[in-house]
Amino acid sequence: MANLFGKAANQLPPKIVVGILIIGALTVAGIAYYFTPKYTRVGYMPKQPIPFDHSLHVTGLGLDCRFCHSFVEKSGFSNIPTTQTCMSCHRMVKADSPKLAALRESWETGEPVRWVRVYQLPDYVYFDHSAHVNRGVSCFSCHGEVNLMRTVYHKTPLSMSWCLDCHRNPEYFLRPQEKVFDLGWQAPTGRQQIEMGKQLIEQGKINPSDNCSACHR
Amino acid sequence: MRTFLLLVSCLVFAIVSVTGLRGTKTMRSPIEIFPDMVRQAKVKEQAPSYFFSDQRASRYPVPGTVPTTDPVDLPYLNTGTIGDYWGDGIPIPVTGETLKTGRERFEIFCSACHGSTGSGNGIATQYGLVGVPNYHSEHTRQMPDGQIFFVITHGQGLMLGYGANLSPEERWAVVAYIRALQLSQNAALSDVPIAERQRLEGK
C-alpha cells in the first residue's frame, strides 16, 4: 500500500486547482469576448443583389440621406428606397450596367429588389428613427461613416448597454439639428462637445428615457 | 503541467483562428446566441411575409384609398388643378418657415438634377441625365403654380413623380421656393426694400 502514490502525487492537488482556474478564466474570457453583439453583429457585410456604393452617391454626388430614405424623419422605420427612386436617374445614367440588372428586373416586373438587411434589432425592441433624428441624434451615431462606405457593414453593436450609454449621457452624442444628415461633419471633441450637448438638451427639452417600456412594449 | 499548458494554448489558438476577432468584416449572418423571441412571426416593414400569397408584408392600399391626413375636401391643395385648369397661387400660408422647408426639401429631392439654383445643371447632368429644364426660362416662369405642383407630384417627361416622398404641404413649400429662386435671378433693384438698398449698392 505504501507505494500506491509516488512522491509526485503530493503536487497533484495544487496542479489540478491551477488547471481548473486556467480553464475557468479562459472560458469566462471567451464568453465575454465572443458572446456579445460586438463580436456577433459588428462587421456584418452581406452581399447585396445590387452592389450599391454609398460613398459614390453621398460623398461623390452629394445626395442627402433622405433622397432615398425619405421617411426617416416622419416614420419609426427608415425605408429602403423604392425602385422608382433609383430609376429617376438610372433610366438614363448607367442604364445598361450589368450591376443594375436586379433593379431593371424590379422595374419591369414590379417585384421589389430583395436587399439583405444589415441592421436588425430583436423584434421585441421598438426603435423609432424619427424620434432620434428629429432630436439631434445623427445617422452617424448608429450607422457610422456610411458616406465613405463602398459596401455597407454593421458598424455598432446595438446592444442594450450601448443604447443606454447614450440614453443616460446624450450630451456626448447630440449634434445641431441641421448637421444630423451631414455625415461628413466633424463633431467638436472633449469638453466642447459636452457643453454643446448640454445646451442642445436644454433647448430641445431632450429627456431620453431609461425606462424598460421606452423600447420594450 | 507543461503538456497541459501546451494543449490549452493550442486550443485557444484553434478557437481564435476559427472564430476570428471582433469587428472583422464578414458575409455570414450574425449569430443569435439567445434566440428567444428575437425573430417573431409578425408583419414587419418592407419585409417578406408568407401570410400573403404575394409575400409582401407592406400591402398596397385598396384602389381609391386616401390617407386620412390628406385634405380630400381641398382639391386644389391636393391636385394643383381647379376643375380642368391649372390653378395659380399657393394654397398654404407662405412664411419664412415655409420657404425654409421648401429650400430643405428642394435641396434633398430636386437639386441633384435641377441644380441648387434651378438652372438645370445638377450633378446628375454630368453623368448622362438629359432634358433638365432651366427654371429661369420664360416658359417655366410663366408656368402656373398648380402645374409645378402637378409636375412634382406625378413627374413630367423624363422626370418621375415625387408625390410619394413629399406631403402636399411640402410640395407647395417647394413650389414657393422655386418661385423665390426664379425671383432671385430676375429681381430689379426696385424690388428691394428702400432700407436695404444702400447696403446692396455698397454705400
XYZ file of C-alpha atoms in Angstrom:
420
model
C 0.000 0.000 0.000
C 2.788 2.412 0.811
C 3.904 2.696 -2.834
C 0.498 3.221 -4.474
C 1.026 7.014 -4.782
C 4.505 8.136 -5.774
C 6.158 11.267 -4.491
C 4.853 13.295 -7.430
C 1.298 12.756 -6.232
C 1.942 15.292 -3.489
C 1.876 18.049 -6.109
C -1.201 16.801 -7.931
C -3.916 18.621 -5.936
C -2.480 22.133 -6.407
C -1.841 21.357 -10.093
C -5.473 20.346 -10.575
C -6.636 23.550 -8.866
C -4.386 25.703 -11.066
C -5.546 23.835 -14.189
C -9.221 24.359 -13.327
C -8.552 28.043 -12.638
C -6.832 28.467 -16.011
C -9.655 26.707 -17.873
C -12.258 28.706 -15.931
C -10.562 32.021 -16.626
C -10.232 31.237 -20.329
C -13.906 30.214 -20.548
C -15.021 33.464 -18.887
C -12.739 35.486 -21.146
C -14.012 33.659 -24.242
C -17.668 34.233 -23.376
C -17.047 37.881 -22.524
C -15.252 38.373 -25.821
C -17.463 36.379 -28.170
C -20.984 36.222 -26.666
C -21.724 39.868 -27.372
C -23.010 41.779 -30.413
C -19.598 43.458 -30.544
C -18.478 40.131 -31.985
C -21.667 38.613 -33.399
C -23.024 41.653 -35.268
C -20.263 44.220 -35.828
C -18.623 43.773 -39.202
C -21.583 42.024 -40.857
C -21.250 42.983 -44.527
C -23.663 40.894 -46.610
C -23.528 40.691 -50.387
C -26.387 42.749 -51.817
C -28.310 41.998 -55.031
C -27.040 45.334 -56.382
C -23.543 46.456 -55.286
C -24.817 49.899 -54.222
C -21.986 52.258 -53.309
C -22.972 54.796 -50.626
C -19.650 56.664 -50.875
C -20.250 57.361 -54.578
C -23.812 58.598 -54.080
C -23.352 60.560 -50.837
C -19.813 61.899 -50.974
C -19.374 61.773 -54.747
C -22.727 63.190 -55.859
C -23.802 64.977 -52.690
C -27.153 63.239 -52.329
C -28.856 63.685 -48.975
C -29.665 60.545 -46.927
C -33.332 61.492 -47.200
C -33.370 61.416 -51.001
C -33.624 57.628 -50.684
C -34.509 57.059 -47.007
C -37.312 59.542 -47.447
C -39.471 58.775 -44.411
C -36.774 58.647 -41.770
C -37.967 61.934 -40.259
C -41.644 61.005 -40.305
C -41.712 57.316 -39.539
C -40.271 54.969 -36.991
C -38.975 52.839 -39.835
C -36.308 54.186 -42.145
C -37.307 52.953 -45.574
C -35.236 51.374 -48.294
C -35.878 53.425 -51.447
C -38.485 52.377 -53.954
C -37.297 51.129 -57.335
C -38.759 54.339 -58.757
C -36.345 56.434 -56.675
C -33.380 54.625 -58.246
C -34.918 54.733 -61.705
C -35.333 58.533 -61.567
C -31.709 58.657 -62.643
C -30.843 55.125 -63.701
C -33.159 55.037 -66.703
C -30.557 57.386 -68.195
C -27.432 57.119 -66.016
C -25.636 53.754 -66.398
C -28.845 52.408 -67.874
C -27.169 49.293 -69.280
C -24.845 48.494 -66.389
C -24.850 44.763 -65.576
C -24.607 45.689 -61.889
C -28.109 47.173 -62.122
C -29.732 44.073 -63.657
C -31.737 43.374 -60.486
C -33.010 46.971 -60.498
C -34.203 46.811 -64.108
C -35.870 43.484 -63.449
C -37.714 45.006 -60.493
C -38.775 47.991 -62.621
C -40.184 45.718 -65.311
C -41.907 43.145 -63.095
C -42.977 45.300 -60.144
C -41.338 42.873 -57.733
C -39.186 44.556 -55.072
C -35.407 44.282 -55.068
C -34.514 41.806 -52.313
C -31.948 43.810 -50.372
C -30.307 41.994 -47.485
C -30.999 43.707 -44.200
C -27.824 44.685 -42.320
C -29.118 46.349 -39.145
C -31.825 44.388 -37.426
C -32.790 44.840 -33.808
C -34.518 41.993 -31.975
C -38.269 42.029 -32.635
C -39.000 42.949 -29.012
C -37.157 46.269 -29.390
C -39.228 49.132 -30.786
C -36.781 51.682 -32.132
C -38.133 54.862 -33.703
C -35.918 56.616 -36.271
C -37.988 59.813 -36.377
C -37.784 60.234 -32.593
C -33.987 60.193 -32.836
C -33.159 62.159 -35.996
C -35.559 64.956 -35.003
C -33.752 65.358 -31.672
C -30.201 65.728 -32.868
C -29.070 62.096 -32.996
C -27.234 61.750 -36.277
C -27.342 58.730 -38.590
C -23.627 58.617 -37.840
C -24.160 57.697 -34.184
C -25.515 54.253 -35.079
C -24.542 53.659 -38.704
C -21.054 55.148 -38.741
C -19.397 56.812 -41.718
C -21.840 55.437 -44.321
C -20.851 58.356 -46.560
C -17.468 56.682 -47.018
C -18.594 53.038 -47.221
C -18.396 51.313 -50.588
C -20.334 48.400 -49.128
C -22.423 48.969 -46.046
C -21.477 46.986 -42.971
C -22.704 46.761 -39.398
C -20.759 49.431 -37.550
C -22.045 49.488 -33.975
C -23.102 46.647 -31.650
C -26.710 47.846 -30.978
C -26.594 46.038 -27.660
C -28.837 47.309 -24.865
C -25.961 48.678 -22.819
C -24.754 50.509 -25.909
C -28.192 52.163 -26.348
C -28.225 53.100 -22.675
C -24.784 54.700 -22.916
C -26.407 57.440 -24.984
C -29.812 57.428 -23.276
C -28.070 58.149 -19.969
C -25.481 60.618 -21.316
C -26.855 62.095 -24.548
C -24.613 65.175 -24.302
C -21.720 63.132 -25.657
C -23.505 62.371 -28.924
C -26.080 65.064 -29.784
C -25.398 67.465 -32.615
C -27.201 70.520 -34.031
C -30.362 69.634 -35.953
C -29.027 70.862 -39.314
C -25.987 68.561 -39.024
C -27.939 65.347 -38.372
C -27.809 64.214 -42.001
C -24.406 65.732 -42.702
C -22.250 62.667 -42.168
C -19.020 64.430 -43.116
C -19.436 66.932 -40.270
C -16.684 66.893 -37.677
C -18.185 66.910 -34.188
C -16.295 69.015 -31.629
C -14.160 66.997 -29.251
C -13.984 66.678 -25.476
C -15.448 69.456 -23.345
C -16.742 71.410 -26.334
C -18.978 68.518 -27.366
C -20.276 68.096 -23.816
C -21.048 71.812 -23.487
C -22.786 71.885 -26.869
C -24.665 68.692 -25.973
C -25.898 70.133 -22.676
C -27.088 73.245 -24.474
C -28.941 71.157 -27.071
C -30.565 69.093 -24.312
C -31.831 72.271 -22.680
C -33.042 73.834 -25.944
C -34.760 70.713 -27.223
C -36.029 69.612 -23.786
C -34.438 66.255 -24.505
C -35.107 63.700 -21.833
C -34.265 60.202 -23.078
C -35.987 57.536 -21.057
C -34.104 54.682 -19.445
C -37.356 53.001 -18.508
C -37.818 49.450 -19.892
C -41.086 50.443 -21.536
C -39.354 53.082 -23.668
C -38.144 50.351 -26.029
C -39.831 47.121 -24.853
C -43.622 47.047 -25.068
C 1.824 20.611 -16.404
C 3.841 21.569 -19.453
C 1.766 19.275 -21.675
C -1.413 20.723 -20.216
C -0.373 24.338 -20.892
C 0.654 23.389 -24.418
C -2.721 21.765 -25.023
C -4.586 24.777 -23.646
C -2.640 27.210 -25.824
C -3.272 25.039 -28.875
C -6.987 25.060 -28.045
C -7.065 28.861 -27.607
C -5.179 29.278 -30.868
C -7.606 26.970 -32.666
C -10.690 28.783 -31.318
C -9.341 32.237 -32.176
C -8.321 31.194 -35.678
C -11.754 29.704 -36.391
C -13.900 32.434 -34.778
C -11.757 35.446 -35.622
C -11.608 38.763 -33.834
C -14.323 41.309 -33.076
C -15.347 43.600 -35.909
C -13.881 41.529 -38.743
C -15.822 42.124 -41.974
C -17.789 39.005 -42.766
C -20.613 37.913 -45.018
C -22.023 35.297 -42.661
C -25.268 36.215 -40.904
C -24.976 37.357 -37.297
C -25.268 34.514 -34.787
C -28.094 34.894 -32.290
C -26.783 33.345 -29.094
C -30.041 33.599 -27.143
C -32.662 33.478 -29.915
C -35.713 33.590 -27.636
C -38.344 35.756 -29.367
C -35.652 37.662 -31.238
C -37.351 36.917 -34.586
C -41.124 36.857 -34.279
C -43.605 35.736 -36.907
C -45.183 39.151 -37.295
C -45.637 41.535 -40.182
C -42.675 43.890 -40.460
C -41.975 46.906 -42.656
C -40.608 46.161 -46.129
C -40.015 42.546 -45.174
C -41.388 39.419 -46.807
C -44.388 37.790 -45.156
C -45.512 34.291 -46.053
C -49.007 35.074 -44.787
C -49.870 36.791 -48.071
C -49.726 34.996 -51.403
C -47.524 37.677 -52.988
C -45.189 37.542 -49.947
C -45.335 41.268 -49.305
C -45.787 42.473 -45.740
C -46.265 46.049 -46.977
C -49.689 45.922 -48.599
C -50.912 48.061 -51.469
C -53.874 50.144 -50.350
C -57.223 49.357 -51.954
C -57.534 51.447 -55.174
C -59.019 54.825 -54.378
C -57.786 54.859 -50.784
C -56.907 58.322 -49.494
C -54.875 58.864 -46.316
C -56.954 60.368 -43.510
C -54.351 63.128 -43.320
C -54.980 64.203 -46.931
C -57.251 67.206 -47.300
C -59.648 65.496 -49.719
C -62.165 68.316 -49.495
C -59.496 70.762 -50.705
C -58.966 69.586 -54.286
C -56.698 72.471 -55.260
C -54.330 71.884 -52.346
C -54.246 68.225 -53.235
C -54.017 68.291 -57.036
C -52.970 71.750 -58.211
C -55.953 71.897 -60.548
C -59.224 73.810 -60.353
C -61.745 71.959 -62.482
C -59.969 71.244 -65.771
C -57.472 74.106 -65.415
C -54.188 74.683 -63.602
C -54.707 76.783 -60.547
C -52.406 79.660 -59.693
C -51.403 80.750 -56.219
C -50.060 78.810 -53.259
C -52.833 77.473 -51.013
C -50.759 77.350 -47.827
C -49.503 80.332 -45.817
C -46.153 81.424 -47.297
C -43.880 82.456 -44.451
C -40.137 82.380 -43.858
C -40.662 78.970 -42.300
C -42.437 77.681 -45.443
C -39.555 78.835 -47.618
C -37.080 77.178 -45.265
C -38.967 73.878 -45.575
C -39.175 74.387 -49.319
C -35.462 75.024 -49.583
C -34.620 71.977 -47.457
C -36.880 69.658 -49.483
C -35.698 71.189 -52.764
C -32.091 70.517 -51.864
C -32.860 66.920 -50.876
C -35.088 65.892 -53.767
C -34.638 68.339 -56.651
C -31.133 69.789 -56.668
C -29.407 66.578 -57.811
C -30.873 67.165 -61.286
C -32.162 70.751 -61.304
C -29.162 72.271 -59.510
C -29.211 74.363 -56.335
C -30.267 77.485 -58.246
C -32.694 75.701 -60.563
C -30.613 76.345 -63.684
C -30.886 72.708 -64.731
C -27.226 71.929 -64.105
C -27.417 69.491 -61.168
C -24.700 66.900 -60.638
C -26.719 64.165 -62.389
C -26.484 66.065 -65.680
C -22.735 65.366 -65.656
C -23.492 61.635 -65.673
C -25.775 61.412 -68.678
C -29.081 62.786 -67.431
C -30.625 64.853 -70.213
C -33.532 67.233 -70.737
C -33.452 69.064 -67.384
C -35.212 72.398 -67.883
C -33.937 75.745 -66.666
C -36.367 77.318 -64.172
C -35.319 80.767 -65.317
C -36.547 80.284 -68.873
C -39.627 82.265 -69.872
C -41.618 79.029 -70.309
C -41.093 77.845 -66.721
C -41.528 81.334 -65.299
C -44.972 81.506 -66.905
C -45.991 78.043 -65.638
C -48.925 78.256 -63.187
C -48.183 77.206 -59.574
C -50.669 74.373 -59.869
C -48.828 72.893 -62.836
C -45.497 72.947 -60.985
C -47.231 71.202 -58.093
C -48.591 68.598 -60.510
C -45.146 68.001 -62.033
C -43.599 67.491 -58.589
C -46.383 65.049 -57.747
C -46.556 62.995 -60.947
C -43.444 63.901 -62.901
C -43.260 65.104 -66.484
C -41.252 63.977 -69.489
C -38.263 62.051 -68.178
C -38.848 63.070 -64.549
C -40.655 60.613 -62.301
C -43.050 61.824 -59.616
C -42.073 62.661 -56.050
C -45.626 62.715 -54.712
C -44.952 59.598 -52.638
C -41.976 61.175 -50.887
C -43.361 64.658 -50.194
C -46.605 65.609 -48.453
C -48.867 68.098 -50.317
C -47.786 70.878 -47.924
C -44.123 70.107 -48.578
C -44.745 70.137 -52.334
C -46.377 73.569 -52.091
C -43.436 74.752 -49.998
C -41.141 73.585 -52.809
C -43.297 75.478 -55.337
C -42.908 78.592 -53.191
C -39.147 78.088 -53.044
C -38.945 77.621 -56.836
C -40.764 80.950 -57.199
C -38.234 82.508 -54.826
C -35.381 81.073 -56.932
C -36.938 82.499 -60.083
C -37.321 85.876 -58.425
C -33.705 85.780 -57.274
C -32.471 85.538 -60.874
C -34.767 88.234 -62.238
C -35.073 90.788 -59.466
C -34.578 94.502 -60.015
C -33.242 96.999 -57.514
C -36.733 98.414 -57.157
C -37.854 95.094 -55.615
C -35.514 95.637 -52.664
C -36.929 97.484 -49.637
C -35.541 101.020 -49.516
C -33.828 100.400 -46.179
C -31.797 97.523 -47.675
C -30.884 99.197 -50.969
C -27.985 101.228 -49.668
C -26.282 98.136 -48.298
C -26.658 96.360 -51.669
C -25.251 99.303 -53.570
C -22.288 99.306 -51.215
C -22.895 102.780 -49.852
